[in-house]
């Protein structure tokens, strides 16, 4: 008989399954509540745990040069069930890790069902009962409406979003500063700025006209059936929809040139300007202001690289607009993913503001470790910020910076990428990636070995 009280996990997707496994491996009992197959979401098709709702790819498996490959490697070292099942059911896919989705989900399900410390209950939870003293909410982008309402009541109207509106994010070191310059509109410093907070990319009239034509002609992603009622929010219209409303609309919206002058070329004035705003505290990533879009990813890369200054832009994230339930985590969650206002509730997976199967599982892994430590009266150990786990956790719990001026809230979901890691010297991009990966794995090994920072209680 285990003397510890169980941790309740709501949602048996990528994050909830991994969190349950991590807890059980540490000897902590779990009650795992999953509403499928009794009640499904608009995207799931089965009753299996860790169902992949779309692509069967875990993306690059290169732990020496890609951030997602590094995350795979770290998860393997941390005893991830999701990675074990993926490796067992992998399919030929070049440098990517693709899996047989049925075999993968069946393996995760079988492992959880066989684990004596995990009690599985097939039921929807509309609000975690008050007597559950430690809960992990891992209900994903399609959290059931009743639970979403209950979370919203706890967090406030603006704290839980139901759609993302993602503008592309560019690595600062790929921007050409022979063309672009730093300046805030009319040099206004605002509450948190310096007067030179934005990166500005100027367009002449012919360049602007060609850009608008490209947007109008560019291939767009269709909404999925269940997203058909996607509302367009004020201030979050896709740029191509703005362009459809009139050729000058963008010039009076996100591409306004007013109040911006390149001191090196004071005239002629640009006809339009694309602005990029700092996105993370490290200052390595900048988002394209107002550039949320439904253009296909290949089209975004092609069209946005025609913007002067962005010819060689490397994108940490491309734009999108999806049905997606996620919290304003940097504001609401503490360093170990607990709701500050109600610390018995911890969040994991995509609802925290990460993006993708692997990232969601990784945050589930951390939530499981943190909850286990807490249950065993130990201080949860935070992963070093130099690791992929630490970088992702940093994005969610504090690495992102809020807008420096008035506008819609700016925290949006993100995949793991090297822009989230603390800077490492070296100019050659490939060499820097190798060095970041090597540093991450060395630091992860020290963490696993016990040389670790602990979370403040
Ligand atoms: C349409 C769509 C396509 C996507 N395509 C991709 C892709 O190609 N590649 C990629 O990497 N990512 C993709 N994603 C994102 C991916 O689904 C998520 O990153 C990942 O599944 C999130 O893991 P999670 O555990 O947070 O949520 P999920 O895996 O969605 O798991 C959440 C679980 O919670 C359950 N649940 C919800 N509410 C309740 C409740 N009240 N009580 C009990 N159980 C509940 C659900 O049934 C589900 O099993 C896509 C998402 C969507 C919606």
XYZ file of C-alpha atoms and ligand atoms in Angstrom:
510
model
C 0.000 0.000 0.000
C 1.440 3.354 -1.073
C 1.201 5.952 1.705
C 1.372 8.916 -0.691
C -1.839 10.574 -1.847
C -2.322 10.403 -5.627
C -1.674 13.195 -8.078
C -4.677 13.711 -10.367
C -3.864 14.217 -14.021
C -6.585 15.543 -16.295
C -5.987 14.626 -19.951
C -4.126 11.593 -21.322
C -2.560 13.193 -24.410
C 1.159 13.650 -25.018
C 1.733 15.662 -21.847
C -0.603 13.853 -19.451
C 0.700 10.415 -20.474
C 4.332 11.460 -19.973
C 3.554 13.156 -16.650
C 1.766 10.017 -15.378
C 4.737 7.856 -16.357
C 7.273 10.121 -14.669
C 5.246 10.175 -11.450
C 4.799 6.407 -11.364
C 8.530 5.875 -12.044
C 9.193 7.934 -8.919
C 6.830 5.833 -6.834
C 4.015 8.394 -6.727
C 0.461 7.145 -7.364
C -1.569 8.767 -10.129
C -5.203 8.947 -11.106
C -5.305 9.671 -14.831
C -8.621 11.111 -16.041
C -9.164 10.976 -19.806
C -12.515 11.788 -21.362
C -12.004 9.779 -24.553
C -13.560 7.562 -25.848
C -16.667 8.550 -23.840
C -16.335 12.079 -25.130
C -13.965 13.104 -27.913
C -12.485 16.318 -29.289
C -12.879 17.702 -32.802
C -9.494 16.251 -33.812
C -9.017 12.944 -31.932
C -10.298 9.721 -33.498
C -9.501 6.976 -30.960
C -9.575 6.245 -27.262
C -5.790 5.671 -27.092
C -3.512 7.722 -24.908
C -1.046 10.058 -26.663
C -2.949 10.018 -29.943
C -1.227 12.045 -32.695
C -4.015 14.102 -34.224
C -2.303 15.103 -37.457
C 1.213 14.494 -38.789
C 3.076 11.359 -37.637
C 6.415 13.194 -37.418
C 8.384 14.190 -34.334
C 10.531 16.318 -36.698
C 14.339 16.241 -36.881
C 16.140 13.691 -34.729
C 19.520 15.421 -35.078
C 20.707 16.082 -31.518
C 23.850 17.773 -32.781
C 22.351 20.579 -34.860
C 18.607 20.899 -34.281
C 16.766 22.116 -31.204
C 13.982 19.546 -31.534
C 16.513 16.732 -32.016
C 18.250 17.943 -28.867
C 14.927 17.836 -27.006
C 14.485 14.195 -28.150
C 17.935 13.335 -26.823
C 17.282 15.011 -23.488
C 13.936 13.250 -23.096
C 15.556 9.884 -23.785
C 18.095 10.578 -21.046
C 15.236 11.508 -18.696
C 13.467 8.173 -19.224
C 10.615 9.465 -21.397
C 7.841 6.991 -22.195
C 6.821 9.014 -25.253
C 10.336 8.806 -26.711
C 10.635 5.104 -25.867
C 7.373 4.363 -27.698
C 8.419 6.608 -30.629
C 11.781 4.858 -30.983
C 10.112 1.453 -30.876
C 7.606 2.407 -33.580
C 9.747 4.607 -35.814
C 9.357 4.555 -39.588
C 11.908 5.400 -42.291
C 11.853 9.206 -42.704
C 15.387 10.418 -43.476
C 16.686 12.654 -40.694
C 13.239 12.951 -39.097
C 11.715 10.754 -36.423
C 8.395 9.593 -37.864
C 6.292 7.002 -36.094
C 3.599 4.460 -36.813
C 0.850 6.412 -35.071
C -1.261 3.391 -34.072
C 1.686 1.378 -32.800
C 3.007 4.422 -30.957
C -0.267 5.257 -29.183
C -0.934 1.575 -28.428
C 2.515 1.279 -26.809
C 1.952 4.345 -24.610
C -1.518 3.061 -23.667
C -0.239 -0.442 -22.838
C 2.591 0.937 -20.685
C 0.227 3.156 -18.691
C -2.365 0.380 -18.291
C 0.303 -2.025 -17.061
C 1.640 0.388 -14.445
C 0.200 -0.530 -11.013
C 0.604 3.020 -9.647
C -1.609 4.488 -12.384
C -5.371 4.311 -11.929
C -7.088 5.143 -15.239
C -10.533 6.708 -15.242
C -12.322 7.392 -18.501
C -14.275 10.527 -17.618
C -14.482 14.204 -18.386
C -13.468 16.519 -15.577
C -15.310 19.807 -15.766
C -13.687 21.290 -12.682
C -11.028 19.721 -10.431
C -12.771 18.988 -7.091
C -11.473 20.940 -4.099
C -10.294 17.765 -2.306
C -7.668 17.028 -4.992
C -4.629 18.653 -3.453
C -2.302 18.187 -6.434
C -3.567 18.255 -9.996
C -1.880 18.402 -13.400
C -4.152 19.853 -16.071
C -2.950 18.593 -19.463
C -6.040 18.919 -21.589
C -4.375 20.402 -24.633
C -5.415 22.735 -27.435
C -8.934 21.268 -27.509
C -9.702 21.347 -23.789
C -13.376 20.530 -23.245
C -15.555 23.642 -23.002
C -16.741 22.954 -19.436
C -13.187 22.686 -18.099
C -12.084 25.706 -20.151
C -14.865 27.732 -18.515
C -13.748 26.637 -15.085
C -10.113 27.562 -15.857
C -11.232 30.914 -17.176
C -13.161 31.597 -13.990
C -9.958 30.997 -12.031
C -7.604 32.931 -14.286
C -9.687 35.800 -15.647
C -11.270 36.663 -18.964
C -8.109 37.538 -20.894
C -5.867 34.864 -19.459
C -7.111 31.889 -21.479
C -7.115 32.200 -25.259
C -9.167 29.990 -27.567
C -7.307 30.799 -30.763
C -3.711 31.645 -31.407
C -2.828 34.466 -33.814
C 0.804 33.906 -34.555
C 3.099 36.364 -36.262
C 6.425 35.055 -37.571
C 9.479 35.348 -35.346
C 12.923 36.049 -36.796
C 16.363 35.372 -35.341
C 17.883 38.809 -34.818
C 21.286 37.720 -36.081
C 19.812 36.898 -39.510
C 18.547 40.469 -40.103
C 20.578 42.757 -42.386
C 21.317 45.943 -40.416
C 22.872 47.603 -43.444
C 19.214 48.041 -44.456
C 17.212 47.793 -41.222
C 17.557 50.140 -38.239
C 16.402 50.380 -34.622
C 13.837 53.036 -33.762
C 10.469 53.300 -31.990
C 7.769 55.275 -33.797
C 8.333 58.991 -33.104
C 11.192 57.820 -30.804
C 8.635 57.220 -28.040
C 10.133 55.301 -25.149
C 6.798 54.140 -23.671
C 6.616 52.494 -20.244
C 9.275 49.847 -20.787
C 11.247 50.956 -23.827
C 14.230 53.046 -24.835
C 12.887 54.902 -27.891
C 14.754 52.512 -30.170
C 13.004 49.230 -29.474
C 11.818 48.181 -32.919
C 13.733 46.915 -35.911
C 12.454 48.699 -39.018
C 12.583 47.369 -42.567
C 11.813 50.003 -45.239
C 9.947 49.437 -48.518
C 9.762 51.699 -51.553
C 6.435 52.043 -53.371
C 7.303 49.427 -56.057
C 8.492 47.053 -53.330
C 5.273 47.582 -51.363
C 3.114 47.001 -54.447
C 4.969 43.802 -55.267
C 4.633 42.673 -51.649
C 0.847 43.248 -51.611
C 0.514 41.361 -54.913
C 2.497 38.451 -53.474
C 0.281 38.347 -50.370
C -2.879 38.313 -52.458
C -1.582 35.580 -54.754
C 0.110 33.501 -52.029
C -1.320 30.109 -51.133
C -3.200 30.066 -47.838
C -3.989 27.260 -45.401
C -7.694 26.489 -45.164
C -9.337 26.385 -41.758
C -10.222 22.896 -40.554
C -13.920 22.101 -40.370
C -14.100 22.674 -36.612
C -12.245 25.965 -36.983
C -14.661 27.317 -39.571
C -16.219 29.646 -37.034
C -12.797 31.112 -36.179
C -13.438 34.703 -35.251
C -11.004 37.341 -36.449
C -10.238 39.538 -33.474
C -9.751 43.263 -33.651
C -6.073 43.941 -34.090
C -5.402 40.321 -35.096
C -6.570 40.191 -38.721
C -4.320 38.096 -40.953
C -2.212 40.376 -43.152
C -3.546 38.836 -46.353
C -7.119 39.595 -45.200
C -6.053 43.193 -44.569
C -4.477 43.318 -48.034
C -7.734 42.065 -49.567
C -9.555 45.023 -48.019
C -7.617 47.540 -50.106
C -4.114 48.136 -51.448
C -3.392 50.864 -48.916
C -4.823 49.079 -45.859
C -1.503 47.608 -44.734
C 0.217 50.971 -45.169
C -2.246 52.419 -42.692
C -1.996 49.372 -40.424
C 1.017 47.229 -39.515
C 3.179 48.660 -42.336
C 2.694 52.348 -41.424
C 5.817 54.344 -42.311
C 5.006 57.410 -40.184
C 7.370 58.573 -37.444
C 10.206 56.373 -38.663
C 13.372 57.715 -40.288
C 16.604 55.880 -40.934
C 19.265 58.399 -39.779
C 21.618 57.065 -42.478
C 19.034 57.721 -45.236
C 16.662 60.484 -44.079
C 15.195 60.860 -47.570
C 13.393 59.737 -49.529
C 11.087 58.473 -46.791
C 10.091 54.816 -47.042
C 6.642 54.193 -48.524
C 5.954 51.449 -45.968
C 7.813 49.906 -43.035
C 7.717 46.433 -41.506
C 8.461 46.563 -37.789
C 9.873 43.794 -35.620
C 9.614 43.840 -31.845
C 11.738 42.027 -29.293
C 10.088 38.764 -28.277
C 12.276 37.207 -25.593
C 14.285 38.585 -22.707
C 17.482 37.302 -24.277
C 16.924 39.694 -27.217
C 17.686 36.978 -29.768
C 14.181 36.795 -31.272
C 12.030 39.502 -32.841
C 8.408 39.127 -33.983
C 7.001 40.771 -37.105
C 4.454 43.154 -35.628
C 0.894 42.565 -36.866
C 1.968 39.855 -39.320
C -0.319 37.014 -38.171
C -1.171 35.049 -41.292
C -2.753 31.941 -42.790
C -0.246 31.825 -45.663
C 1.367 28.408 -46.129
C 4.751 28.147 -44.454
C 6.723 27.914 -47.713
C 4.920 30.977 -49.013
C 5.687 32.925 -45.833
C 9.391 32.240 -46.139
C 9.412 33.151 -49.824
C 7.316 36.313 -49.505
C 8.749 37.666 -46.238
C 12.302 37.311 -47.525
C 11.410 39.876 -50.226
C 11.167 42.487 -47.437
C 14.343 44.619 -47.507
C 16.540 43.595 -44.572
C 14.976 40.132 -44.341
C 16.499 38.552 -47.462
C 18.379 36.029 -45.302
C 15.906 35.901 -42.436
C 15.899 32.714 -40.388
C 12.495 32.107 -38.867
C 12.211 30.716 -35.349
C 8.481 30.415 -35.921
C 6.208 31.022 -38.881
C 2.778 32.589 -38.638
C -0.557 30.866 -38.158
C -4.045 31.076 -36.775
C -5.566 27.989 -35.135
C -8.075 26.810 -32.614
C -5.891 26.544 -29.547
C -6.647 26.806 -25.856
C -3.688 28.255 -23.967
C -2.902 30.294 -20.894
C -1.064 33.564 -20.561
C 1.505 31.453 -18.712
C 4.313 33.969 -18.074
C 1.840 35.931 -16.006
C -0.152 33.114 -14.412
C 2.253 30.266 -13.712
C 5.160 30.017 -11.301
C 8.542 28.533 -12.176
C 7.306 24.951 -11.688
C 4.149 25.417 -13.776
C 1.739 25.938 -10.856
C -1.081 28.433 -11.074
C 0.103 31.230 -8.793
C -3.455 31.931 -7.665
C -4.156 28.258 -6.831
C -0.898 26.304 -6.526
C -2.581 22.895 -6.180
C -3.208 23.209 -9.947
C -0.230 22.657 -12.211
C -0.466 22.886 -16.009
C 1.343 20.869 -18.659
C 1.469 20.466 -22.428
C 0.213 22.742 -25.132
C -2.201 24.580 -22.817
C 0.879 26.201 -21.232
C 1.949 27.811 -24.529
C 4.360 25.352 -26.053
C 3.580 23.927 -29.467
C 3.890 20.416 -30.874
C 3.779 16.798 -29.791
C 7.343 16.595 -28.482
C 7.361 19.945 -26.692
C 4.041 19.080 -25.025
C 5.398 15.729 -23.851
C 8.569 17.442 -22.562
C 6.547 19.887 -20.480
C 4.484 16.921 -19.233
C 7.745 15.259 -18.235
C 8.806 18.304 -16.226
C 5.365 18.706 -14.621
C 5.507 15.056 -13.549
C 8.969 15.491 -12.027
C 7.966 18.707 -10.236
C 4.744 17.188 -8.841
C 6.613 14.060 -7.708
C 9.252 16.094 -5.878
C 6.580 18.163 -4.176
C 4.664 15.050 -3.088
C 7.876 13.596 -1.685
C 8.552 16.829 0.232
C 11.568 17.732 -1.864
C 12.226 21.036 -3.615
C 11.580 20.552 -7.357
C 14.813 20.782 -9.345
C 14.629 23.144 -12.317
C 16.390 22.101 -15.523
C 19.339 24.392 -16.363
C 18.272 27.184 -18.756
C 20.969 26.021 -21.188
C 19.117 22.733 -21.808
C 16.237 22.370 -24.273
C 13.916 21.583 -21.353
C 15.110 24.681 -19.499
C 14.801 26.889 -22.598
C 11.238 25.722 -23.238
C 10.258 26.104 -19.599
C 11.804 29.591 -19.676
C 9.646 30.587 -22.661
C 6.529 29.485 -20.770
C 7.248 30.783 -17.301
C 9.134 33.977 -17.920
C 11.455 34.196 -20.944
C 8.906 35.958 -23.107
C 8.538 39.723 -22.774
C 5.159 41.404 -22.870
C 4.500 44.137 -25.384
C 6.317 47.340 -24.580
C 3.385 49.392 -25.731
C -0.376 49.006 -25.908
C -1.660 46.110 -28.012
C -3.102 42.627 -27.809
C -1.371 40.338 -25.336
C 1.719 39.041 -27.005
C 2.467 35.595 -25.521
C 1.849 33.020 -28.240
C 2.665 29.303 -28.485
C 6.146 28.364 -29.632
C 8.092 25.317 -30.750
C 11.525 24.743 -29.273
C 14.201 26.667 -31.203
C 17.739 27.889 -30.615
C 16.573 31.477 -30.119
C 15.241 30.414 -26.696
C 18.695 29.356 -25.455
C 21.105 31.670 -23.633
C 23.591 33.159 -26.067
C 26.831 31.377 -26.822
C 29.700 33.094 -28.607
C 30.966 32.132 -32.037
C 29.964 33.558 -35.346
C 29.505 30.520 -37.558
C 25.880 29.465 -37.274
C 26.468 25.711 -37.607
C 29.353 25.694 -35.144
C 27.217 27.636 -32.681
C 24.397 25.083 -32.971
C 26.808 22.218 -32.281
C 28.203 24.074 -29.279
C 24.700 24.847 -27.918
C 23.762 21.162 -28.220
C 26.961 19.967 -26.553
C 26.539 22.462 -23.692
C 22.889 21.424 -23.244
C 23.632 17.711 -22.992
C 26.569 18.254 -20.622
C 24.419 20.472 -18.375
C 21.534 18.014 -18.537
C 23.829 15.212 -17.401
C 24.959 17.315 -14.429
C 21.309 18.006 -13.636
C 20.427 14.328 -13.772
C 23.498 13.669 -11.643
C 22.207 16.018 -8.968
C 24.189 19.253 -9.477
C 21.037 21.287 -9.899
C 19.318 24.561 -9.101
C 16.184 24.097 -6.976
C 12.923 25.931 -7.419
C 12.130 28.495 -4.785
C 9.162 27.362 -2.707
C -5.907 19.966 -35.552
C -4.552 19.905 -34.922
C -3.462 19.501 -35.658
C -2.193 19.423 -35.076
N -1.131 19.001 -35.812
C 0.081 18.824 -35.221
C 1.197 18.288 -35.938
O 1.072 17.955 -37.111
N 2.385 18.149 -35.305
C 2.534 18.505 -34.000
O 3.638 18.343 -33.460
N 1.506 19.023 -33.293
C 0.286 19.188 -33.874
N -0.756 19.716 -33.163
C -0.522 20.103 -31.806
C -0.556 18.835 -30.956
O -1.811 18.246 -31.045
C -0.273 19.174 -29.587
O 0.956 19.851 -29.509
C -0.187 17.994 -28.640
O -1.063 16.972 -28.919
C -0.473 18.604 -27.318
O -0.338 17.652 -26.325
P -1.213 17.821 -25.026
O -0.966 16.620 -24.192
O -1.012 19.144 -24.452
O -2.725 17.782 -25.582
P -3.465 16.560 -26.317
O -2.503 15.622 -26.913
O -4.517 17.171 -27.163
O -4.141 15.805 -25.100
C -5.153 16.399 -24.326
C -6.057 15.291 -23.814
O -6.957 15.834 -22.871
C -8.233 15.238 -23.064
N -9.219 16.161 -22.469
C -9.572 17.404 -22.881
N -10.440 17.953 -22.005
C -10.630 17.049 -21.013
C -11.410 17.039 -19.815
N -12.158 18.081 -19.456
N -11.394 15.933 -19.022
C -10.624 14.852 -19.382
N -9.882 14.800 -20.509
C -9.876 15.891 -21.296
C -8.321 15.065 -24.566
O -9.243 14.052 -24.915
C -6.889 14.664 -24.921
O -6.701 13.279 -24.876
C -2.021 19.801 -33.724
C -3.125 20.222 -32.977
C -4.390 20.265 -33.567
C -5.562 20.705 -32.734
